[in-house]
Coordinates of N, CA, C and O in Angstrom, one line a residue:
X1 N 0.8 -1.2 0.0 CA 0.0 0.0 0.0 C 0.9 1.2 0.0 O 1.9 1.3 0.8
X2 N 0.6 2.3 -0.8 CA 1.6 3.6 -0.7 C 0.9 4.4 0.1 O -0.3 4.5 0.2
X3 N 2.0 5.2 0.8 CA 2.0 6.1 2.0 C 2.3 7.5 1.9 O 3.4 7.6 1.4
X4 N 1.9 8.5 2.2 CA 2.6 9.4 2.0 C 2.9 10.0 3.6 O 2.5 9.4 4.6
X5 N 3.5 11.2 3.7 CA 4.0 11.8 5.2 C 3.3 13.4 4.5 O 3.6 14.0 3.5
X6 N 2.2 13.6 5.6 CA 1.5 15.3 5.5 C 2.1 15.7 7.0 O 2.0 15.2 8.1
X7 N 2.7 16.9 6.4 CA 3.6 18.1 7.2 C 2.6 19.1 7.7 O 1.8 19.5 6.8
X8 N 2.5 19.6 8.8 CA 1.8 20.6 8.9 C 2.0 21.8 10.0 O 2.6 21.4 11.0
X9 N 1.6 23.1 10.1 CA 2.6 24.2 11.0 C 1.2 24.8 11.4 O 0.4 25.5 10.8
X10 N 1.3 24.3 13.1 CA 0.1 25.1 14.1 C 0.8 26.5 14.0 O 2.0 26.6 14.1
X11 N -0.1 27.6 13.9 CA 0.3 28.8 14.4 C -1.1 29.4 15.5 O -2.3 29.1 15.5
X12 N -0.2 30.5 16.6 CA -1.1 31.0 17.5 C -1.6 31.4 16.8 O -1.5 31.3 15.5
X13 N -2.4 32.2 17.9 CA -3.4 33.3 17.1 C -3.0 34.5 17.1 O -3.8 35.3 16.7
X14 N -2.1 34.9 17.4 CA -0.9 36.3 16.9 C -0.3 35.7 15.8 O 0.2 36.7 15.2
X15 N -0.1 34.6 15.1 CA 0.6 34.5 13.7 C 1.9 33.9 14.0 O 2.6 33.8 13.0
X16 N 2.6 33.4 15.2 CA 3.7 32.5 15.6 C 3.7 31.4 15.2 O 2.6 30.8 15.2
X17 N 4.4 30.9 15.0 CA 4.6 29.2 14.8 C 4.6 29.0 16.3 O 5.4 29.5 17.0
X18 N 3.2 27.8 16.8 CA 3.5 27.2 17.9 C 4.1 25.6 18.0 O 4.6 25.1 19.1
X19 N 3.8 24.8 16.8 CA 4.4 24.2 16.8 C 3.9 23.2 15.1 O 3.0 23.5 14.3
X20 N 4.9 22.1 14.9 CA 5.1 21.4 13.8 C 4.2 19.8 13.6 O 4.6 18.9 14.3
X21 N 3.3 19.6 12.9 CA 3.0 18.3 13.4 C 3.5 16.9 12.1 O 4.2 17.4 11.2
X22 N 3.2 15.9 11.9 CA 3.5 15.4 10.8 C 2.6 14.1 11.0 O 2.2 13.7 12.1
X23 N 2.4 13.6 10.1 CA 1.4 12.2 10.0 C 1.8 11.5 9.1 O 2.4 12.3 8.3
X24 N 1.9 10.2 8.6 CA 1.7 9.4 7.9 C 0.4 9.0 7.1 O -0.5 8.7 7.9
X25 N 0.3 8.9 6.2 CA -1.3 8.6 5.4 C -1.4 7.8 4.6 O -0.3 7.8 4.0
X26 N -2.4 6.8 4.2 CA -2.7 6.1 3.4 C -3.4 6.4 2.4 O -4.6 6.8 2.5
X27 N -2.7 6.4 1.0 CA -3.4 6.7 -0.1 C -4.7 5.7 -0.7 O -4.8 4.9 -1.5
X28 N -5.6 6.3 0.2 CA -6.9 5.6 -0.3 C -7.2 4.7 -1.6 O -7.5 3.5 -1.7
X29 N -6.9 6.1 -3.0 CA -7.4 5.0 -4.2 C -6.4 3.9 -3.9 O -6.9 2.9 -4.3
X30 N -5.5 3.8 -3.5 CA -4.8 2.2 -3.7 C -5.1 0.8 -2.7 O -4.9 -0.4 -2.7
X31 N -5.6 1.4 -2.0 CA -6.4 0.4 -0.8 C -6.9 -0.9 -2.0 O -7.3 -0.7 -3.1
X32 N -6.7 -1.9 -1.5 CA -7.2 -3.3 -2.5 C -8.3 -3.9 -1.5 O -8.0 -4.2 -0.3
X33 N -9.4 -4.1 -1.8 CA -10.7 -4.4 -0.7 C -10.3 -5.5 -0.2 O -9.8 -6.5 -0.8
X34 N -10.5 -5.3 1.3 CA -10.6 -6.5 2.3 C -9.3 -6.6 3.0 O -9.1 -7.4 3.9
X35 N -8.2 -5.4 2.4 CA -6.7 -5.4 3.2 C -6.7 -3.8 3.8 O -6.6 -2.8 3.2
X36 N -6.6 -4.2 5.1 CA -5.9 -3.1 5.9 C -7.2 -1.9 6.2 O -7.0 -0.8 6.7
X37 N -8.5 -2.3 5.8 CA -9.3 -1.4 6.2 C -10.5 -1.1 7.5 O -11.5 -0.4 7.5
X38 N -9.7 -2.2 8.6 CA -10.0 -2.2 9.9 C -8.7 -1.5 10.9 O -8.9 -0.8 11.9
X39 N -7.3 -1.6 10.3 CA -6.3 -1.1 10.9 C -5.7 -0.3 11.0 O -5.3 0.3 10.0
X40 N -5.5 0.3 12.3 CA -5.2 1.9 13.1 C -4.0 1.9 13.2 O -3.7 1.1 14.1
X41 N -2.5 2.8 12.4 CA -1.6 3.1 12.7 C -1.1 4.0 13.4 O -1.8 5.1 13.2
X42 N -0.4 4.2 14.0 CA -0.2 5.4 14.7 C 1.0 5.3 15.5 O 1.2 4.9 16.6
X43 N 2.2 6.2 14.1 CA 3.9 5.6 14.5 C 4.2 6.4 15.3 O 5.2 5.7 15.7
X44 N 4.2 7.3 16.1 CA 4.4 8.6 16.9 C 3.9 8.7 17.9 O 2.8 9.0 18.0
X45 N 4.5 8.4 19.0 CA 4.0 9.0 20.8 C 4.1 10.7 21.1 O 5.2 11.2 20.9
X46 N 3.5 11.1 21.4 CA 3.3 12.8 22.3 C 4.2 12.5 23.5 O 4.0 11.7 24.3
X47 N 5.4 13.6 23.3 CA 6.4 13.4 24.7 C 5.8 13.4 25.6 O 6.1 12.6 26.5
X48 N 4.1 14.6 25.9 CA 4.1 14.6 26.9 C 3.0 13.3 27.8 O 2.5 13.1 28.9
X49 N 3.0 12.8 26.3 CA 2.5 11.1 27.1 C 3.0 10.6 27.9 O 2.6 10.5 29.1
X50 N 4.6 10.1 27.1 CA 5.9 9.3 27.5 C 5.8 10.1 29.2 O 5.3 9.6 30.1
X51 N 6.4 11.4 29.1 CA 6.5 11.8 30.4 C 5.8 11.4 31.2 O 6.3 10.6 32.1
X52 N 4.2 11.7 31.2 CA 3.2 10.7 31.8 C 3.1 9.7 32.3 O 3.0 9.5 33.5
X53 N 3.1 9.0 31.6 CA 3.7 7.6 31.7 C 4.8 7.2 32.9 O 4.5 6.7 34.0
X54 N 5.9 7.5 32.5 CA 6.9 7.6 32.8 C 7.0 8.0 34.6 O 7.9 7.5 35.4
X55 N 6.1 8.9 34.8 CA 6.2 10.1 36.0 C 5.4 9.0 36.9 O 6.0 8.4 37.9
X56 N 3.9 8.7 36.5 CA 3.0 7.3 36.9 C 4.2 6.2 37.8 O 4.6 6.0 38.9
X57 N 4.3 5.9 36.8 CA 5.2 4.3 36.7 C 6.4 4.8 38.1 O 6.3 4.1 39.1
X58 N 7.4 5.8 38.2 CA 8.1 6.0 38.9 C 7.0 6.7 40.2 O 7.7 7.0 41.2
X59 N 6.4 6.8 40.2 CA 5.2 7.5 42.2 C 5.0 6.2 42.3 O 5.4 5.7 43.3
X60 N 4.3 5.2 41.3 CA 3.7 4.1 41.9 C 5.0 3.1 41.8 O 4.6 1.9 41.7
X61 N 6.3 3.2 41.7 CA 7.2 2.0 41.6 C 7.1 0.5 40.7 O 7.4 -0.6 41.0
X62 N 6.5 1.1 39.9 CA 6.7 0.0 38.9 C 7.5 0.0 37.8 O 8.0 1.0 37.2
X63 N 7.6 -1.4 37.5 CA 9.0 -2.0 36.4 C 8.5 -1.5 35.0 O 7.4 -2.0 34.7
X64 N 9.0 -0.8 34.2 CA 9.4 -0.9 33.0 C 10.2 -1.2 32.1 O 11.3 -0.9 31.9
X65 N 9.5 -1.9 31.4 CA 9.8 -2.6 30.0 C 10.2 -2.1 28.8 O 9.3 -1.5 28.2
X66 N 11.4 -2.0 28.0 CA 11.3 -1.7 26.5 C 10.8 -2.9 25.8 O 10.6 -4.0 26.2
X67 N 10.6 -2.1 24.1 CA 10.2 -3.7 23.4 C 10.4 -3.3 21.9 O 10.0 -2.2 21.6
X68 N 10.8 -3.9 21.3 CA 11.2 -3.4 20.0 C 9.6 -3.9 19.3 O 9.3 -5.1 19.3
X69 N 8.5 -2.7 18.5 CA 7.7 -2.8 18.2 C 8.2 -3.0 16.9 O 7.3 -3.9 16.5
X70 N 9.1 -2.8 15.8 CA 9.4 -2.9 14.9 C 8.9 -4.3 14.3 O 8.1 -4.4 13.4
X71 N 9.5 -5.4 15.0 CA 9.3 -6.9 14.9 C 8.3 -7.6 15.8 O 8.2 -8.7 16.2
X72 N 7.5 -6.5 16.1 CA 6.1 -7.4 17.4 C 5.6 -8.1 16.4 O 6.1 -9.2 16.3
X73 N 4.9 -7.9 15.6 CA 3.9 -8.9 14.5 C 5.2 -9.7 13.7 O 4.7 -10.7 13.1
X74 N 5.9 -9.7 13.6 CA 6.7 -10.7 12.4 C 6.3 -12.2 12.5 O 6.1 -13.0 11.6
X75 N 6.1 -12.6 13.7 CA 5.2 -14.0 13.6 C 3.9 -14.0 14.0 O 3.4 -14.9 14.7
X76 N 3.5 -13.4 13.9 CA 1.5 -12.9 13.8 C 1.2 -13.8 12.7 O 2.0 -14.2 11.9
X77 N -0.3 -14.1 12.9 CA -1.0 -15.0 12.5 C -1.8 -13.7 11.4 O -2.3 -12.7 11.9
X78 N -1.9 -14.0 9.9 CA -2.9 -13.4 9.0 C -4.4 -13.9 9.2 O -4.6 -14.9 9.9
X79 N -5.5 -13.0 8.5 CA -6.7 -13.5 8.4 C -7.0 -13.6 6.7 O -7.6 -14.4 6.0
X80 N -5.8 -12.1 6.3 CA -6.0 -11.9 4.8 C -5.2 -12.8 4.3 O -4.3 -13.3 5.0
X81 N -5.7 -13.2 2.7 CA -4.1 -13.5 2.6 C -3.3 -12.5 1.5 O -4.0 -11.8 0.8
X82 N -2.2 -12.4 1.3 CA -1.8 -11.2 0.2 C -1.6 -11.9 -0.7 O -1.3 -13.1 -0.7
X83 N -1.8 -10.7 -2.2 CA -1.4 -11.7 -3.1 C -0.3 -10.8 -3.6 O -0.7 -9.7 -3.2
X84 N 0.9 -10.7 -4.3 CA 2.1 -10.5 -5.1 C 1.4 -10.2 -6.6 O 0.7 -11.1 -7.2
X85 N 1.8 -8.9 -7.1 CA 1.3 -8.6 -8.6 C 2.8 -8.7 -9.6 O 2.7 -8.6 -10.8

């Protein structure tokens, strides 16, 4: 499926740059029916989650984990199957 990256620049309301956002998108017409149109991406965490998180986890003393998300699904189970053009 092709992807593109939309850039985009919040400004206050005095006309400042307050800040930059960026997304990833799916180019619709190429969607092939029945692939990938239940599934929610979303490559980017908000620092001030992480912080959150983070702040949580250390008052209440609990263990954290890294995890390389990159390779979580590499042995996931399909429902589709793909085909190769």
């Amino acid at each position: 499926m092709n992807c593109r990256w939309v850039f985009k620049v919040k400004n206050k309301p005095d006309g400042t740059v307050d800040r930059s956002k960026a997304r990833l998108v799916a180019k619709g017409y190429s969607q092939q029916p029945g692939i990938g149109y239940t599934e929610t991406f979303a490559p980017v965490v908000r620092l001030n989650s992480l912080c959150s998180l983070l702040a949580y986890a250390a008052c209440n003393k609990l263990l954290i984990h890294q995890m390389d998300v990159v390779t979580a699904f590499l042995n996931g189970s399909l429902e589709e199957d793909c085909e190769t053009s």
